[in-house]
Amino acid sequence: MKSSNHPRQQILETASQLFYQKGIQNVGINEIIATSGVAKRTLYRHFTSKDELIEAVMKHRAKEWLTWFETAVRDRGNTAKERLLATFDVLREWYASPDFRGCPFINAVLEIADASHPAHNVSVGVRESIRMQIKELAEEVGVKDSESFSQQYLLLIGGASLMATIEGYSGGANYAQQALSTLIESSIEKSGV
């Protein structure tokens, strides 16, 4: 007997893949139904509208992506400084993967272009989760102003992600990593460490 969550999960995973591959606006409910193999009635029992499905997909994707990112970064370094720098090793590999179609959270915000849409809030939440992870690592390293540091980091990750998306070039992560190394050193020097 299938669990009651199985069709919902199937719909979420199918919609997530289709939205990422083709764009949210280019995928209709009928395509999600056909690809997932669930009945229209089943989809609407779990999601009353496409906007509700988009929000659920974004939350699902955010949880998966943040868990992946945090685990991959933690596994790459023994010290906070190594883990900070490793963030761009992890991202470089993601950017170079054959199925990379840009950051799904940036894509959603740009595609929907409505700051009141729940997908926008999910994307902002992902950004904030990354920032808090970086802020904690920066504090461990001894960065005096970890708040500013974490905001500057977001500029680096955003730039590297856009370069990978627009140019199809994963090497932007190398430049961001170099800039991050300089930022770490200058922030530590300023703090007197």
PDB file of C-alpha atoms in Angstrom:
ATOM      1  CA  MET A   1       0.000   0.000   0.000  1.00  0.00           C
ATOM      2  CA  LYS A   2       1.372   3.420  -0.954  1.00  0.00           C
ATOM      3  CA  SER A   3       1.647   6.069   1.716  1.00  0.00           C
ATOM      4  CA  SER A   4      -0.645   9.066   1.391  1.00  0.00           C
ATOM      5  CA  ASN A   5       2.413  11.256   0.853  1.00  0.00           C
ATOM      6  CA  HIS A   6       3.623   9.324  -2.199  1.00  0.00           C
ATOM      7  CA  PRO A   7       1.498  11.094  -4.852  1.00  0.00           C
ATOM      8  CA  ARG A   8       2.248  14.482  -3.264  1.00  0.00           C
ATOM      9  CA  GLN A   9       5.969  13.729  -3.299  1.00  0.00           C
ATOM     10  CA  GLN A  10       5.762  12.514  -6.901  1.00  0.00           C
ATOM     11  CA  ILE A  11       4.027  15.730  -7.924  1.00  0.00           C
ATOM     12  CA  LEU A  12       6.587  17.865  -6.053  1.00  0.00           C
ATOM     13  CA  GLU A  13       9.577  16.098  -7.582  1.00  0.00           C
ATOM     14  CA  THR A  14       8.114  16.158 -11.079  1.00  0.00           C
ATOM     15  CA  ALA A  15       7.131  19.821 -10.887  1.00  0.00           C
ATOM     16  CA  SER A  16      10.526  20.689  -9.405  1.00  0.00           C
ATOM     17  CA  GLN A  17      12.355  19.043 -12.296  1.00  0.00           C
ATOM     18  CA  LEU A  18      10.101  20.546 -14.947  1.00  0.00           C
ATOM     19  CA  PHE A  19      10.170  24.048 -13.447  1.00  0.00           C
ATOM     20  CA  TYR A  20      13.956  23.925 -13.244  1.00  0.00           C
ATOM     21  CA  GLN A  21      14.475  22.532 -16.755  1.00  0.00           C
ATOM     22  CA  LYS A  22      11.878  24.592 -18.614  1.00  0.00           C
ATOM     23  CA  GLY A  23      10.978  27.521 -16.368  1.00  0.00           C
ATOM     24  CA  ILE A  24       7.999  27.954 -14.088  1.00  0.00           C
ATOM     25  CA  GLN A  25       5.947  29.960 -16.594  1.00  0.00           C
ATOM     26  CA  ASN A  26       6.593  27.444 -19.393  1.00  0.00           C
ATOM     27  CA  VAL A  27       5.204  24.445 -17.513  1.00  0.00           C
ATOM     28  CA  GLY A  28       1.474  23.950 -17.200  1.00  0.00           C
ATOM     29  CA  ILE A  29      -0.487  21.808 -14.793  1.00  0.00           C
ATOM     30  CA  ASN A  30      -1.376  19.347 -17.575  1.00  0.00           C
ATOM     31  CA  GLU A  31       2.309  18.681 -18.283  1.00  0.00           C
ATOM     32  CA  ILE A  32       2.969  18.067 -14.588  1.00  0.00           C
ATOM     33  CA  ILE A  33       0.017  15.663 -14.441  1.00  0.00           C
ATOM     34  CA  ALA A  34       1.138  13.785 -17.567  1.00  0.00           C
ATOM     35  CA  THR A  35       4.782  13.570 -16.502  1.00  0.00           C
ATOM     36  CA  SER A  36       4.095  12.612 -12.884  1.00  0.00           C
ATOM     37  CA  GLY A  37       1.498  10.001 -13.818  1.00  0.00           C
ATOM     38  CA  VAL A  38      -1.024  11.223 -11.255  1.00  0.00           C
ATOM     39  CA  ALA A  39      -4.644  12.060 -11.941  1.00  0.00           C
ATOM     40  CA  LYS A  40      -5.733  15.680 -12.224  1.00  0.00           C
ATOM     41  CA  ARG A  41      -7.977  15.137  -9.225  1.00  0.00           C
ATOM     42  CA  THR A  42      -5.010  13.883  -7.178  1.00  0.00           C
ATOM     43  CA  LEU A  43      -2.934  16.932  -8.033  1.00  0.00           C
ATOM     44  CA  TYR A  44      -5.729  19.303  -7.056  1.00  0.00           C
ATOM     45  CA  ARG A  45      -6.361  17.373  -3.855  1.00  0.00           C
ATOM     46  CA  HIS A  46      -2.787  18.201  -2.800  1.00  0.00           C
ATOM     47  CA  PHE A  47      -2.422  21.625  -4.460  1.00  0.00           C
ATOM     48  CA  THR A  48      -5.423  23.842  -5.108  1.00  0.00           C
ATOM     49  CA  SER A  49      -3.593  26.099  -7.582  1.00  0.00           C
ATOM     50  CA  LYS A  50      -0.398  26.386  -9.579  1.00  0.00           C
ATOM     51  CA  ASP A  51       0.778  29.133  -7.202  1.00  0.00           C
ATOM     52  CA  GLU A  52       0.338  26.789  -4.250  1.00  0.00           C
ATOM     53  CA  LEU A  53       2.299  24.123  -6.118  1.00  0.00           C
ATOM     54  CA  ILE A  54       5.057  26.628  -6.965  1.00  0.00           C
ATOM     55  CA  GLU A  55       5.371  27.594  -3.305  1.00  0.00           C
ATOM     56  CA  ALA A  56       5.505  23.940  -2.205  1.00  0.00           C
ATOM     57  CA  VAL A  57       8.105  23.137  -4.880  1.00  0.00           C
ATOM     58  CA  MET A  58      10.236  26.079  -3.789  1.00  0.00           C
ATOM     59  CA  LYS A  59      10.061  25.017  -0.130  1.00  0.00           C
ATOM     60  CA  HIS A  60      10.882  21.426  -1.085  1.00  0.00           C
ATOM     61  CA  ARG A  61      13.813  22.535  -3.236  1.00  0.00           C
ATOM     62  CA  ALA A  62      15.056  24.962  -0.572  1.00  0.00           C
ATOM     63  CA  LYS A  63      15.142  22.262   2.085  1.00  0.00           C
ATOM     64  CA  GLU A  64      16.988  19.841  -0.206  1.00  0.00           C
ATOM     65  CA  TRP A  65      19.443  22.447  -1.512  1.00  0.00           C
ATOM     66  CA  LEU A  66      20.325  23.883   1.896  1.00  0.00           C
ATOM     67  CA  THR A  67      20.857  20.419   3.373  1.00  0.00           C
ATOM     68  CA  TRP A  68      23.081  19.477   0.420  1.00  0.00           C
ATOM     69  CA  PHE A  69      25.082  22.717   0.617  1.00  0.00           C
ATOM     70  CA  GLU A  70      25.613  22.597   4.377  1.00  0.00           C
ATOM     71  CA  THR A  71      26.657  18.926   4.323  1.00  0.00           C
ATOM     72  CA  ALA A  72      28.975  19.349   1.328  1.00  0.00           C
ATOM     73  CA  VAL A  73      30.678  22.381   2.882  1.00  0.00           C
ATOM     74  CA  ARG A  74      31.035  20.701   6.273  1.00  0.00           C
ATOM     75  CA  ASP A  75      32.597  17.626   4.645  1.00  0.00           C
ATOM     76  CA  ARG A  76      35.157  19.721   2.734  1.00  0.00           C
ATOM     77  CA  GLY A  77      37.083  21.345   5.546  1.00  0.00           C
ATOM     78  CA  ASN A  78      38.388  20.801   9.034  1.00  0.00           C
ATOM     79  CA  THR A  79      38.486  24.469  10.014  1.00  0.00           C
ATOM     80  CA  ALA A  80      35.992  27.264   9.597  1.00  0.00           C
ATOM     81  CA  LYS A  81      38.304  28.999   7.129  1.00  0.00           C
ATOM     82  CA  GLU A  82      38.612  25.836   5.033  1.00  0.00           C
ATOM     83  CA  ARG A  83      34.835  25.430   5.060  1.00  0.00           C
ATOM     84  CA  LEU A  84      34.306  29.053   4.015  1.00  0.00           C
ATOM     85  CA  LEU A  85      36.644  28.664   1.062  1.00  0.00           C
ATOM     86  CA  ALA A  86      35.184  25.243   0.248  1.00  0.00           C
ATOM     87  CA  THR A  87      31.785  26.820  -0.386  1.00  0.00           C
ATOM     88  CA  PHE A  88      33.039  27.823  -3.810  1.00  0.00           C
ATOM     89  CA  ASP A  89      34.506  24.371  -4.484  1.00  0.00           C
ATOM     90  CA  VAL A  90      31.044  22.962  -3.834  1.00  0.00           C
ATOM     91  CA  LEU A  91      29.384  25.608  -5.984  1.00  0.00           C
ATOM     92  CA  ARG A  92      31.909  25.176  -8.810  1.00  0.00           C
ATOM     93  CA  GLU A  93      31.014  21.482  -9.036  1.00  0.00           C
ATOM     94  CA  TRP A  94      27.304  22.345  -9.025  1.00  0.00           C
ATOM     95  CA  TYR A  95      27.789  24.960 -11.753  1.00  0.00           C
ATOM     96  CA  ALA A  96      29.733  22.451 -13.864  1.00  0.00           C
ATOM     97  CA  SER A  97      27.113  19.698 -13.575  1.00  0.00           C
ATOM     98  CA  PRO A  98      25.401  18.944 -16.902  1.00  0.00           C
ATOM     99  CA  ASP A  99      21.917  19.620 -15.525  1.00  0.00           C
ATOM    100  CA  PHE A 100      22.785  23.048 -14.062  1.00  0.00           C
ATOM    101  CA  ARG A 101      20.275  25.637 -15.279  1.00  0.00           C
ATOM    102  CA  GLY A 102      21.100  28.428 -12.859  1.00  0.00           C
ATOM    103  CA  CYS A 103      20.178  28.961  -9.248  1.00  0.00           C
ATOM    104  CA  PRO A 104      16.548  27.846  -8.953  1.00  0.00           C
ATOM    105  CA  PHE A 105      15.866  30.524  -6.349  1.00  0.00           C
ATOM    106  CA  ILE A 106      17.231  33.394  -8.427  1.00  0.00           C
ATOM    107  CA  ASN A 107      15.457  31.948 -11.472  1.00  0.00           C
ATOM    108  CA  ALA A 108      12.116  31.849  -9.654  1.00  0.00           C
ATOM    109  CA  VAL A 109      12.386  35.419  -8.390  1.00  0.00           C
ATOM    110  CA  LEU A 110      13.307  36.722 -11.832  1.00  0.00           C
ATOM    111  CA  GLU A 111      10.705  34.668 -13.641  1.00  0.00           C
ATOM    112  CA  ILE A 112       7.776  35.389 -11.346  1.00  0.00           C
ATOM    113  CA  ALA A 113       8.815  39.039 -10.795  1.00  0.00           C
ATOM    114  CA  ASP A 114       6.243  39.537  -8.041  1.00  0.00           C
ATOM    115  CA  ALA A 115       7.708  40.293  -4.616  1.00  0.00           C
ATOM    116  CA  SER A 116       4.404  39.330  -2.976  1.00  0.00           C
ATOM    117  CA  HIS A 117       4.479  35.793  -4.423  1.00  0.00           C
ATOM    118  CA  PRO A 118       5.336  33.151  -1.795  1.00  0.00           C
ATOM    119  CA  ALA A 119       8.186  31.859  -4.002  1.00  0.00           C
ATOM    120  CA  HIS A 120       9.917  35.191  -3.504  1.00  0.00           C
ATOM    121  CA  ASN A 121       9.829  34.738   0.274  1.00  0.00           C
ATOM    122  CA  VAL A 122      11.221  31.219  -0.026  1.00  0.00           C
ATOM    123  CA  SER A 123      14.095  32.529  -2.145  1.00  0.00           C
ATOM    124  CA  VAL A 124      14.816  35.304   0.353  1.00  0.00           C
ATOM    125  CA  GLY A 125      14.778  32.669   3.101  1.00  0.00           C
ATOM    126  CA  VAL A 126      17.367  30.556   1.262  1.00  0.00           C
ATOM    127  CA  ARG A 127      19.592  33.602   0.890  1.00  0.00           C
ATOM    128  CA  GLU A 128      19.238  34.340   4.606  1.00  0.00           C
ATOM    129  CA  SER A 129      20.017  30.723   5.561  1.00  0.00           C
ATOM    130  CA  ILE A 130      23.215  30.837   3.502  1.00  0.00           C
ATOM    131  CA  ARG A 131      24.126  34.191   5.034  1.00  0.00           C
ATOM    132  CA  MET A 132      23.651  32.884   8.580  1.00  0.00           C
ATOM    133  CA  GLN A 133      25.796  29.816   7.838  1.00  0.00           C
ATOM    134  CA  ILE A 134      28.551  32.071   6.469  1.00  0.00           C
ATOM    135  CA  LYS A 135      28.201  34.501   9.387  1.00  0.00           C
ATOM    136  CA  GLU A 136      28.730  31.660  11.875  1.00  0.00           C
ATOM    137  CA  LEU A 137      31.791  30.408  10.008  1.00  0.00           C
ATOM    138  CA  ALA A 138      33.170  33.957   9.826  1.00  0.00           C
ATOM    139  CA  GLU A 139      32.781  34.347  13.573  1.00  0.00           C
ATOM    140  CA  GLU A 140      34.673  31.076  14.096  1.00  0.00           C
ATOM    141  CA  VAL A 141      37.468  32.383  11.867  1.00  0.00           C
ATOM    142  CA  GLY A 142      37.673  35.573  13.916  1.00  0.00           C
ATOM    143  CA  VAL A 143      36.145  38.075  11.537  1.00  0.00           C
ATOM    144  CA  LYS A 144      35.279  41.169  13.538  1.00  0.00           C
ATOM    145  CA  ASP A 145      32.265  42.349  11.517  1.00  0.00           C
ATOM    146  CA  SER A 146      30.640  39.065  10.554  1.00  0.00           C
ATOM    147  CA  GLU A 147      27.423  40.849   9.558  1.00  0.00           C
ATOM    148  CA  SER A 148      29.106  42.882   6.803  1.00  0.00           C
ATOM    149  CA  PHE A 149      31.259  39.916   5.866  1.00  0.00           C
ATOM    150  CA  SER A 150      28.197  37.697   5.341  1.00  0.00           C
ATOM    151  CA  GLN A 151      26.550  40.347   3.147  1.00  0.00           C
ATOM    152  CA  GLN A 152      29.729  40.693   1.082  1.00  0.00           C
ATOM    153  CA  TYR A 153      29.808  36.922   0.713  1.00  0.00           C
ATOM    154  CA  LEU A 154      26.295  36.994  -0.730  1.00  0.00           C
ATOM    155  CA  LEU A 155      27.533  39.390  -3.415  1.00  0.00           C
ATOM    156  CA  LEU A 156      30.247  36.883  -4.317  1.00  0.00           C
ATOM    157  CA  ILE A 157      27.911  33.901  -4.472  1.00  0.00           C
ATOM    158  CA  GLY A 158      25.342  35.889  -6.437  1.00  0.00           C
ATOM    159  CA  GLY A 159      27.952  37.011  -8.947  1.00  0.00           C
ATOM    160  CA  ALA A 160      29.412  33.543  -9.369  1.00  0.00           C
ATOM    161  CA  SER A 161      25.925  32.036  -9.766  1.00  0.00           C
ATOM    162  CA  LEU A 162      24.910  34.588 -12.386  1.00  0.00           C
ATOM    163  CA  MET A 163      28.173  34.098 -14.283  1.00  0.00           C
ATOM    164  CA  ALA A 164      27.567  30.342 -14.320  1.00  0.00           C
ATOM    165  CA  THR A 165      23.968  30.844 -15.453  1.00  0.00           C
ATOM    166  CA  ILE A 166      24.517  33.508 -18.088  1.00  0.00           C
ATOM    167  CA  GLU A 167      27.871  32.402 -19.469  1.00  0.00           C
ATOM    168  CA  GLY A 168      27.763  28.693 -18.672  1.00  0.00           C
ATOM    169  CA  TYR A 169      31.129  29.166 -16.992  1.00  0.00           C
ATOM    170  CA  SER A 170      31.783  27.464 -13.656  1.00  0.00           C
ATOM    171  CA  GLY A 171      35.131  29.239 -13.303  1.00  0.00           C
ATOM    172  CA  GLY A 172      33.433  32.279 -11.801  1.00  0.00           C
ATOM    173  CA  ALA A 173      33.544  30.294  -8.571  1.00  0.00           C
ATOM    174  CA  ASN A 174      37.357  30.436  -8.781  1.00  0.00           C
ATOM    175  CA  TYR A 175      37.294  34.239  -8.928  1.00  0.00           C
ATOM    176  CA  ALA A 176      34.774  34.412  -6.108  1.00  0.00           C
ATOM    177  CA  GLN A 177      36.917  32.054  -4.029  1.00  0.00           C
ATOM    178  CA  GLN A 178      39.993  34.244  -4.604  1.00  0.00           C
ATOM    179  CA  ALA A 179      38.016  37.341  -3.607  1.00  0.00           C
ATOM    180  CA  LEU A 180      36.700  35.505  -0.543  1.00  0.00           C
ATOM    181  CA  SER A 181      40.240  34.568   0.502  1.00  0.00           C
ATOM    182  CA  THR A 182      41.270  38.217   0.277  1.00  0.00           C
ATOM    183  CA  LEU A 183      38.162  39.275   2.166  1.00  0.00           C
ATOM    184  CA  ILE A 184      38.867  36.774   4.944  1.00  0.00           C
ATOM    185  CA  GLU A 185      42.469  37.902   5.315  1.00  0.00           C
ATOM    186  CA  SER A 186      41.598  41.599   5.349  1.00  0.00           C
ATOM    187  CA  SER A 187      38.772  41.028   7.823  1.00  0.00           C
ATOM    188  CA  ILE A 188      40.988  39.056  10.163  1.00  0.00           C
ATOM    189  CA  GLU A 189      43.758  41.686   9.970  1.00  0.00           C
ATOM    190  CA  LYS A 190      41.255  44.426  10.829  1.00  0.00           C
ATOM    191  CA  SER A 191      40.122  42.498  13.871  1.00  0.00           C
ATOM    192  CA  GLY A 192      43.670  42.229  15.120  1.00  0.00           C
ATOM    193  CA  VAL A 193      43.816  38.434  14.941  1.00  0.00           C
TER     194      VAL A 193
END
